[in-house]
Amino acid sequence: MTKQKSQNTPELQKVEGHSEDRFLGSDVFRSQERNLPPSTRGGTIREEARDIDVYHQADVVVVGGGPAGCAAAWAAAKAGADVTLVERYNCLGGLSTGGLVMWIDRMTDWSGNHVIQGFAREFIDRMPKDGVAGPPMEDWGAREEAKVAYWSQRTTAFHGIVQWAPTLDPERMKLNAQEMLLEAGVRIVFHAWAARPIIEDGAARGVIFESKAGRQAIKAKVVVDTTGDGDMFARAGAEFDTDIEEGDVHHSMNTGWVLGGVNMDRWINWKVLYPEQLTELMNRGREELGFFQTPYVSWRPDIALFLGPRQSGLSALDVDDMTEVEIRSHRLMEGHCQFFRKHAPGFENVYSLQSASQLGVRHTRRLGGLGRIERADWPKGKPVADEVGVSPSISPKFPVVSVPYGSLVPRVLDGLLVGGRHISCDANSHGFMREIPQCWLTGHAAGVGAALAANAGIEPRAVNVDDIRRTLRTQGAHLHDDAAVKEARNEAATVA
């Protein structure tokens, strides 16, 4: 008898393979089924006005301790600023740790050159060797069939080229980031949720946050918004974009998890040798569970990582939608554990190890900045006039991408810079600029810009980009040659 699907069965949207505009092909699921009734919204209440205590005064306050926030705080402190970082959870690292997104994606170009360095390189160099899984440096850029075949199953070879895209131990990452920031002199404030920026005369001059101690303020010369969702610049009234690529994974959500007691080498060997059986297993998984995801490798061969199923049509700015994703994901973790134990080679002794403490959000808002990274610029291969970073491109069809300082600076709002997945870019470019290495890159640049602005007593938009580039280089960042940047400025001046 054929099993009939209910009207609430998730709709599957498939992104077929890789393309020049999309890097990560994956299933995206959309469902109208809800586990909770809608809330009874309506009406208003008036919150009483009150004076609040100033917790601290700093040169720079960084809001959000994810990859971008860690890089920003470290870089600003290294550049001589007094820095405070506010983080709502109990650890640093954001989605790379609390979200279990331990796969760190590509930091090399398609020739194997290490283009995302600075904070990113120092962070990984400081990790214990048994907490890092990835190809050796001599294999970066390799195209040999055997190497590509091996590393493609371990998320570090794409388009037939081996990349530096390691998987890291999330607990070691928490400690590593913490110690790097403390050594740099950063004041860390855990368990503190930034509620809104302090705005004075059209400029951000600190943040108000909530904690067990109540509502308090941190005053600062410059605010760096690394919330990932642009909470500070949005609440300050800055412009932002929310458009998405409907069929792409990069706007979907999920809660990640890891399963223990597995044999990932056996699993990989089986799925490579028996692709027809893998297809059958995936079809059966979708039939039994609705939402379904196959595992990624982790930093250990006995732990499997699940970064899905990716769910579409839900907003990470809506508390009911976020709750819905959490309910589904925790059920799916147990469902996947039982399904793989019954049906998947290498998972005979699997058990549920850990679900992420942070929701896996890929996109909400993107800053409306002075500059912008756009799809039309990908083929150019030249540095922009205000370059503060270099990112790998989406595929070998394109050269590296030059990151402008203007993508971190709001069009109008002063006193604030951004770093991370909500920088100024189009929806297509967001697909790779949201990744962890790119968050390290843009956070690093924002931290340097913030420190130089605070040290000089000027607005971030007034900082000389050459000064930012010099400081970035002293902190190990990779940039295009100054001569090439100067040429870009001359060309821009001629066009203007």
Coordinates of C-alpha atoms in Angstrom, one line a residue:
M1 CA 0.0 0.0 0.0
T2 CA 1.3 3.4 -0.9
K3 CA 1.7 5.8 2.0
Q4 CA -0.2 9.0 1.3
K5 CA 1.5 12.3 2.4
S6 CA -0.5 14.7 4.5
Q7 CA -1.1 18.3 3.4
N8 CA 1.6 19.3 5.9
T9 CA 4.4 17.3 4.4
P10 CA 7.4 19.6 3.9
E11 CA 7.9 20.8 0.4
L12 CA 11.4 20.1 -0.9
Q13 CA 13.2 22.8 -2.9
K14 CA 16.4 21.3 -4.4
V15 CA 19.4 23.5 -5.4
E16 CA 21.0 21.3 -8.1
G17 CA 24.7 21.1 -7.6
H18 CA 27.2 24.0 -7.8
S19 CA 26.9 26.9 -10.2
E20 CA 28.9 30.0 -10.7
D21 CA 26.5 31.9 -8.5
R22 CA 25.9 29.3 -5.8
F23 CA 28.5 27.4 -3.9
L24 CA 26.7 25.0 -1.6
G25 CA 24.1 22.7 -3.3
S26 CA 21.7 21.3 -0.8
D27 CA 18.1 20.4 0.0
V28 CA 16.0 23.3 1.3
F29 CA 12.8 22.4 3.0
R30 CA 9.7 24.6 3.4
S31 CA 6.6 23.6 5.5
Q32 CA 3.5 25.5 6.6
E33 CA 3.0 23.1 9.5
R34 CA 3.3 24.8 12.9
N35 CA 3.8 23.2 16.3
L36 CA 2.5 26.1 18.3
P37 CA -0.6 28.2 17.9
P38 CA -0.1 31.9 16.9
S39 CA 0.4 34.3 19.8
T40 CA -2.4 36.7 20.7
R41 CA -0.6 39.8 19.6
G42 CA -2.1 43.3 19.8
G43 CA -2.2 46.4 21.8
T44 CA 0.6 48.2 23.6
I45 CA 1.9 49.0 27.1
R46 CA 4.0 51.9 28.1
E47 CA 7.4 51.2 29.7
E48 CA 8.4 53.6 32.4
A49 CA 11.4 55.9 31.8
R50 CA 14.3 55.4 34.2
D51 CA 18.0 56.2 34.7
I52 CA 20.3 53.3 34.3
D53 CA 23.8 52.7 35.6
V54 CA 26.9 53.0 33.4
Y55 CA 28.7 49.7 33.6
H56 CA 31.8 50.7 31.8
Q57 CA 33.3 53.4 29.5
A58 CA 35.5 52.2 26.7
D59 CA 37.0 53.3 23.4
V60 CA 35.3 50.6 21.4
V61 CA 32.4 48.3 22.3
V62 CA 31.9 45.2 20.2
V63 CA 28.4 43.8 20.3
G64 CA 28.4 40.1 19.6
G65 CA 31.2 37.6 20.3
G66 CA 30.9 35.4 17.1
P67 CA 33.8 35.1 14.6
A68 CA 33.5 38.7 13.5
G69 CA 33.2 40.0 17.0
C70 CA 36.2 38.1 18.2
A71 CA 38.3 39.3 15.3
A72 CA 37.1 42.9 15.8
A73 CA 37.7 43.0 19.5
W74 CA 41.2 41.4 19.2
A75 CA 42.2 43.7 16.4
A76 CA 40.9 46.9 18.1
A77 CA 42.8 46.0 21.3
K78 CA 46.0 45.2 19.4
A79 CA 45.7 48.6 17.7
G80 CA 45.7 50.3 21.2
A81 CA 42.0 50.8 22.0
D82 CA 40.3 50.0 25.3
V83 CA 37.8 47.4 24.1
T84 CA 34.7 45.8 25.7
L85 CA 32.9 42.9 24.1
V86 CA 29.3 42.1 24.9
E87 CA 28.2 38.5 24.3
R88 CA 24.7 37.1 25.2
Y89 CA 25.8 33.5 25.6
N90 CA 28.4 31.9 27.9
C91 CA 31.2 31.5 25.3
L92 CA 32.9 33.1 22.3
G93 CA 32.8 31.9 18.8
G94 CA 29.1 32.3 17.9
L95 CA 27.9 29.9 15.3
S96 CA 31.4 28.3 15.0
T97 CA 31.1 27.1 18.5
G98 CA 27.7 27.5 20.1
G99 CA 26.1 26.8 16.7
L100 CA 28.4 23.8 16.0
V101 CA 29.3 25.2 12.6
M102 CA 32.8 23.8 13.1
W103 CA 33.5 23.5 9.3
I104 CA 35.4 26.7 8.6
D105 CA 35.1 26.8 4.8
R106 CA 37.6 28.2 2.3
M107 CA 40.5 30.5 3.2
T108 CA 42.6 29.8 0.1
D109 CA 42.1 31.0 -3.5
W110 CA 41.8 28.5 -6.3
S111 CA 45.5 28.3 -6.7
G112 CA 46.0 27.4 -3.0
N113 CA 47.2 30.8 -1.8
H114 CA 46.2 31.6 1.7
V115 CA 44.2 34.9 1.3
I116 CA 42.2 35.1 4.6
Q117 CA 44.9 35.5 7.2
G118 CA 45.3 38.0 10.1
F119 CA 43.2 37.0 13.1
A120 CA 42.0 33.9 11.2
R121 CA 45.4 32.5 10.7
E122 CA 46.6 33.2 14.2
F123 CA 43.4 31.7 15.6
I124 CA 43.9 28.4 13.8
D125 CA 47.7 28.3 14.3
R126 CA 47.0 28.5 18.1
M127 CA 44.6 25.6 18.0
P128 CA 45.9 22.2 19.3
K129 CA 46.8 19.9 16.5
D130 CA 44.3 17.3 17.5
G131 CA 41.5 19.9 17.3
V132 CA 42.1 20.6 13.6
A133 CA 41.2 18.3 10.7
G134 CA 42.1 19.4 7.2
P135 CA 44.5 19.0 4.3
P136 CA 48.2 19.7 4.8
M137 CA 49.5 23.0 3.4
E138 CA 51.4 21.2 0.5
D139 CA 48.0 20.0 -0.8
W140 CA 46.3 23.4 -0.9
G141 CA 45.4 24.0 -4.5
A142 CA 46.1 20.4 -5.5
R143 CA 44.1 19.0 -8.5
E144 CA 45.3 15.4 -8.4
E145 CA 42.4 13.1 -8.7
A146 CA 43.2 11.0 -5.7
K147 CA 43.6 14.0 -3.3
V148 CA 40.5 15.7 -4.6
A149 CA 38.5 12.5 -4.2
Y150 CA 39.7 12.1 -0.6
W151 CA 39.2 15.7 0.5
S152 CA 36.0 16.3 -1.3
Q153 CA 34.3 13.8 1.1
R154 CA 35.8 15.8 4.0
T155 CA 34.4 19.2 2.9
T156 CA 37.8 20.6 1.8
A157 CA 37.8 20.1 -2.0
F158 CA 35.5 21.9 -4.4
H159 CA 35.4 22.2 -8.2
G160 CA 38.2 19.6 -8.4
I161 CA 40.6 21.7 -6.2
V162 CA 41.7 21.0 -2.6
Q163 CA 41.2 24.0 -0.3
W164 CA 42.2 25.1 3.2
A165 CA 38.8 24.6 4.8
P166 CA 39.4 22.8 8.1
T167 CA 37.1 21.5 10.7
L168 CA 37.8 22.5 14.3
D169 CA 37.0 21.3 17.7
P170 CA 34.3 23.7 19.0
E171 CA 35.2 23.4 22.7
R172 CA 38.8 24.2 21.9
M173 CA 37.7 27.1 19.8
K174 CA 35.8 28.6 22.7
L175 CA 38.8 28.5 24.9
N176 CA 41.2 29.7 22.1
A177 CA 39.1 32.8 21.3
Q178 CA 38.7 33.6 25.0
E179 CA 42.4 33.4 25.7
M180 CA 43.3 35.4 22.6
L181 CA 41.0 38.2 23.6
L182 CA 42.1 38.3 27.3
E183 CA 45.7 38.3 26.3
A184 CA 45.0 41.3 24.0
G185 CA 43.4 43.2 26.9
V186 CA 39.7 42.9 25.9
R187 CA 37.1 43.1 28.6
I188 CA 34.6 40.3 28.0
V189 CA 31.0 40.5 29.3
F190 CA 29.2 37.2 29.0
H191 CA 25.5 36.6 29.7
A192 CA 24.7 40.2 28.5
W193 CA 22.2 40.9 25.7
A194 CA 22.6 44.3 24.0
A195 CA 19.2 45.8 23.7
R196 CA 19.9 49.0 21.7
P197 CA 22.6 51.4 20.8
I198 CA 23.0 54.7 22.6
I199 CA 22.6 57.5 19.9
E200 CA 23.8 61.0 20.5
D201 CA 23.6 63.6 17.8
G202 CA 23.2 61.0 15.0
A203 CA 26.1 58.9 16.2
A204 CA 26.4 55.6 18.1
R205 CA 28.1 56.2 21.5
G206 CA 27.6 52.9 23.3
V207 CA 25.0 50.3 24.0
I208 CA 22.4 49.5 26.6
F209 CA 22.4 45.8 27.6
E210 CA 20.4 43.5 29.9
S211 CA 21.8 41.0 32.3
K212 CA 21.0 39.4 35.7
A213 CA 22.1 42.8 37.1
G214 CA 19.3 44.5 35.2
R215 CA 19.6 47.2 32.5
Q216 CA 23.0 48.9 32.2
A217 CA 25.0 50.9 29.7
I218 CA 28.4 50.8 28.2
K219 CA 29.6 54.2 26.8
A220 CA 32.1 54.1 23.9
K221 CA 33.5 56.3 21.2
V222 CA 32.8 53.6 18.5
V223 CA 30.3 50.7 18.4
V224 CA 31.1 47.7 16.3
D225 CA 27.9 45.7 15.4
T226 CA 28.9 42.1 15.0
T227 CA 25.5 40.7 16.1
G228 CA 25.1 38.9 12.7
D229 CA 21.6 40.4 12.3
G230 CA 22.5 44.0 12.3
D231 CA 20.5 44.6 15.6
M232 CA 22.4 47.7 16.5
F233 CA 22.5 49.5 13.2
A234 CA 18.9 48.6 12.5
R235 CA 17.7 49.9 15.9
A236 CA 19.7 53.1 15.3
G237 CA 17.8 53.7 12.1
A238 CA 20.5 52.8 9.6
E239 CA 19.5 51.6 6.1
F240 CA 19.6 47.9 5.4
D241 CA 18.5 45.3 2.8
T242 CA 16.6 42.0 3.3
D243 CA 16.2 40.6 -0.2
I244 CA 17.2 36.9 -0.6
E245 CA 17.9 34.3 -3.3
E246 CA 14.7 32.2 -2.9
G247 CA 16.2 28.9 -4.1
D248 CA 19.5 29.2 -2.2
V249 CA 20.4 27.7 1.1
H250 CA 21.9 30.9 2.4
H251 CA 18.7 32.3 3.9
S252 CA 17.5 29.1 5.6
M253 CA 17.7 28.2 9.3
N254 CA 18.3 25.1 11.4
T255 CA 19.8 24.0 14.7
G256 CA 22.9 21.9 14.2
W257 CA 23.8 18.8 16.2
V258 CA 26.5 16.1 16.5
L259 CA 26.1 12.4 16.9
G260 CA 28.7 10.2 18.6
G261 CA 29.8 6.6 18.4
V262 CA 30.0 6.6 14.6
N263 CA 32.6 5.4 12.0
M264 CA 32.8 8.2 9.5
D265 CA 35.4 6.4 7.4
R266 CA 33.1 3.5 6.9
W267 CA 30.2 5.8 6.1
I268 CA 32.2 7.7 3.5
N269 CA 33.6 4.5 1.9
W270 CA 30.0 3.1 1.6
K271 CA 28.4 6.2 0.1
V272 CA 31.3 6.5 -2.4
L273 CA 31.1 2.8 -3.5
Y274 CA 27.4 2.5 -3.5
P275 CA 25.8 5.8 -4.7
E276 CA 22.6 4.1 -5.7
Q277 CA 22.1 2.8 -2.1
L278 CA 22.9 6.3 -0.8
T279 CA 20.1 7.7 -3.0
E280 CA 17.7 5.0 -1.7
L281 CA 18.7 5.9 1.9
M282 CA 18.1 9.6 1.3
N283 CA 14.7 9.0 -0.3
R284 CA 13.7 6.7 2.6
G285 CA 14.9 9.4 5.1
R286 CA 12.8 12.1 3.4
E287 CA 9.8 9.7 3.4
E288 CA 10.1 8.7 7.1
L289 CA 11.3 12.0 8.6
G290 CA 10.0 14.6 6.1
F291 CA 13.0 16.9 6.7
F292 CA 16.3 15.0 6.1
Q293 CA 20.0 15.6 6.1
T294 CA 23.1 13.5 5.6
P295 CA 26.1 14.1 7.8
Y296 CA 29.3 16.1 7.4
V297 CA 32.7 15.0 8.9
S298 CA 33.8 16.6 12.2
W299 CA 37.3 17.0 13.6
R300 CA 37.1 13.4 14.8
P301 CA 36.2 10.2 12.8
D302 CA 33.8 9.0 15.6
I303 CA 31.6 12.2 15.6
A304 CA 29.2 13.1 12.8
L305 CA 28.1 16.7 12.2
F306 CA 24.6 17.7 10.9
L307 CA 24.1 21.2 9.7
G308 CA 20.5 20.8 8.7
P309 CA 17.9 20.0 7.6
R310 CA 17.8 23.6 6.3
Q311 CA 14.4 25.2 6.7
S312 CA 13.0 28.0 4.5
G313 CA 10.2 30.5 4.9
L314 CA 11.0 31.3 8.5
S315 CA 12.5 34.5 9.9
A316 CA 15.3 34.8 12.5
L317 CA 13.8 38.1 13.5
D318 CA 10.5 36.5 14.5
V319 CA 10.5 34.8 17.9
D320 CA 7.7 32.4 16.9
D321 CA 9.6 31.3 13.8
M322 CA 12.8 30.8 15.8
T323 CA 10.9 28.7 18.3
E324 CA 9.4 26.6 15.5
V325 CA 12.9 25.9 14.1
E326 CA 14.1 24.8 17.5
I327 CA 11.2 22.5 18.1
R328 CA 11.6 20.8 14.7
S329 CA 15.4 20.6 14.9
H330 CA 15.4 18.8 18.3
R331 CA 12.9 16.3 17.1
L332 CA 14.9 15.8 13.9
M333 CA 18.0 15.2 15.9
E334 CA 16.5 12.2 17.7
G335 CA 14.8 11.0 14.5
H336 CA 18.0 11.1 12.5
C337 CA 19.9 9.3 15.3
Q338 CA 17.4 6.4 15.2
F339 CA 17.1 6.3 11.4
F340 CA 20.9 6.2 10.9
R341 CA 21.3 3.6 13.6
K342 CA 18.9 1.3 11.7
H343 CA 19.9 2.0 8.1
A344 CA 23.3 3.6 7.7
P345 CA 26.7 1.8 7.6
G346 CA 29.0 3.2 10.2
F347 CA 26.2 4.3 12.5
E348 CA 25.3 1.0 14.1
N349 CA 26.4 2.3 17.6
V350 CA 25.4 6.0 17.1
Y351 CA 24.1 8.1 20.0
S352 CA 22.9 11.7 20.4
L353 CA 25.9 13.7 21.7
Q354 CA 25.0 17.4 21.5
S355 CA 22.6 19.9 19.9
A356 CA 23.7 23.4 19.3
S357 CA 23.0 26.1 21.9
Q358 CA 22.6 28.7 19.2
L359 CA 20.2 28.7 16.3
G360 CA 21.8 28.4 12.9
V361 CA 20.9 31.7 11.2
R362 CA 22.3 32.5 7.8
H363 CA 20.6 35.7 6.9
T364 CA 18.4 38.5 8.2
R365 CA 19.6 42.0 7.4
R366 CA 22.5 43.4 5.4
L367 CA 23.8 46.9 5.9
G368 CA 23.1 49.7 3.5
G369 CA 26.7 50.8 3.4
L370 CA 28.9 53.5 1.7
G371 CA 30.2 50.6 -0.5
R372 CA 28.9 47.3 -1.5
I373 CA 30.1 43.9 -2.7
E374 CA 28.1 43.0 -5.8
R375 CA 27.8 40.0 -8.2
A376 CA 28.6 42.2 -11.2
D377 CA 32.1 42.9 -9.7
W378 CA 33.1 39.2 -9.2
P379 CA 34.9 38.9 -12.6
K380 CA 36.9 42.1 -12.4
G381 CA 39.8 40.7 -10.4
K382 CA 41.1 44.1 -9.3
P383 CA 41.3 45.6 -5.8
V384 CA 38.8 48.3 -4.9
A385 CA 40.0 51.8 -4.0
D386 CA 39.3 51.3 -0.3
E387 CA 40.2 47.6 0.1
V388 CA 40.5 46.2 3.6
G389 CA 40.5 42.5 2.8
V390 CA 40.7 39.8 0.2
S391 CA 38.2 36.9 0.0
P392 CA 38.2 33.7 -2.0
S393 CA 35.7 33.7 -4.8
I394 CA 32.8 31.4 -5.3
S395 CA 34.4 29.3 -8.0
P396 CA 37.5 29.0 -10.2
K397 CA 35.7 31.0 -12.8
F398 CA 36.3 34.1 -10.7
P399 CA 39.4 35.8 -9.2
V400 CA 39.6 36.8 -5.6
V401 CA 37.1 39.4 -4.3
S402 CA 38.3 42.7 -2.9
V403 CA 36.4 43.8 0.2
P404 CA 35.8 47.6 0.5
Y405 CA 35.9 49.5 3.8
G406 CA 32.7 51.1 2.6
S407 CA 30.9 47.8 3.0
L408 CA 31.5 48.1 6.8
V409 CA 30.4 51.8 7.1
P410 CA 26.7 52.9 7.3
R411 CA 25.7 55.5 4.7
V412 CA 24.5 58.0 7.3
L413 CA 24.9 56.8 10.8
D414 CA 28.2 57.8 12.5
G415 CA 30.1 56.1 15.4
L416 CA 29.4 52.6 14.1
L417 CA 31.0 49.9 12.0
V418 CA 29.9 46.4 11.1
G419 CA 31.6 43.1 10.6
G420 CA 30.3 39.7 9.8
R421 CA 27.4 38.3 7.8
H422 CA 25.4 41.5 7.7
I423 CA 28.0 43.7 5.8
S424 CA 26.9 45.7 2.8
C425 CA 26.6 43.3 -0.2
D426 CA 24.0 42.0 -2.6
A427 CA 22.0 38.8 -1.9
N428 CA 24.2 36.7 -4.2
S429 CA 27.5 37.9 -2.7
H430 CA 26.1 37.2 0.8
G431 CA 26.2 33.5 -0.1
F432 CA 29.9 33.4 0.6
M433 CA 30.6 36.6 2.5
R434 CA 28.5 35.2 5.4
E435 CA 30.9 32.3 6.0
I436 CA 33.1 32.1 9.1
P437 CA 36.5 33.0 7.4
Q438 CA 34.8 36.1 5.7
C439 CA 33.4 37.1 9.1
W440 CA 36.9 36.9 10.6
L441 CA 38.1 39.0 7.7
T442 CA 35.5 41.8 7.9
G443 CA 35.5 41.7 11.7
H444 CA 39.3 42.2 11.7
A445 CA 39.0 45.2 9.4
A446 CA 36.1 46.7 11.4
G447 CA 38.1 46.4 14.6
V448 CA 41.1 48.2 13.2
G449 CA 38.9 50.9 11.7
A450 CA 37.1 51.4 15.1
A451 CA 40.4 51.6 17.0
L452 CA 41.9 54.1 14.7
A453 CA 38.8 56.2 14.8
A454 CA 38.6 56.1 18.6
N455 CA 42.3 56.8 19.0
A456 CA 42.1 59.9 16.7
G457 CA 38.8 61.1 18.0
I458 CA 37.2 61.0 14.6
E459 CA 34.3 59.2 13.0
P460 CA 34.9 55.8 11.4
R461 CA 34.1 57.1 8.0
A462 CA 36.8 59.7 8.3
V463 CA 39.6 57.2 9.0
N464 CA 42.3 57.0 6.3
V465 CA 42.0 53.6 4.6
D466 CA 45.8 53.5 4.1
D467 CA 46.2 53.7 7.9
I468 CA 43.8 50.8 8.2
R469 CA 45.7 48.8 5.6
R470 CA 49.0 49.4 7.3
T471 CA 47.6 48.3 10.7
L472 CA 46.0 45.3 9.1
R473 CA 49.4 44.2 7.7
T474 CA 51.1 44.6 11.0
Q475 CA 48.4 42.2 12.3
G476 CA 49.1 39.6 9.6
A477 CA 46.3 40.3 7.2
H478 CA 46.7 39.6 3.4
L479 CA 45.9 42.5 1.0
H480 CA 46.6 43.5 -2.6
D481 CA 49.7 45.6 -3.3
D482 CA 49.3 49.3 -2.5
A483 CA 50.2 50.2 -6.1
A484 CA 47.2 48.2 -7.4
V485 CA 45.0 50.0 -4.9
K486 CA 46.4 53.3 -5.9
E487 CA 45.6 52.5 -9.5
A488 CA 42.1 51.7 -8.6
R489 CA 41.7 55.0 -6.9
N490 CA 43.1 56.9 -9.9
E491 CA 40.6 55.0 -12.1
A492 CA 37.7 55.8 -9.8
A493 CA 38.7 59.5 -9.7
T494 CA 38.9 59.6 -13.5
V495 CA 35.3 58.1 -13.8
A496 CA 34.0 60.5 -11.2

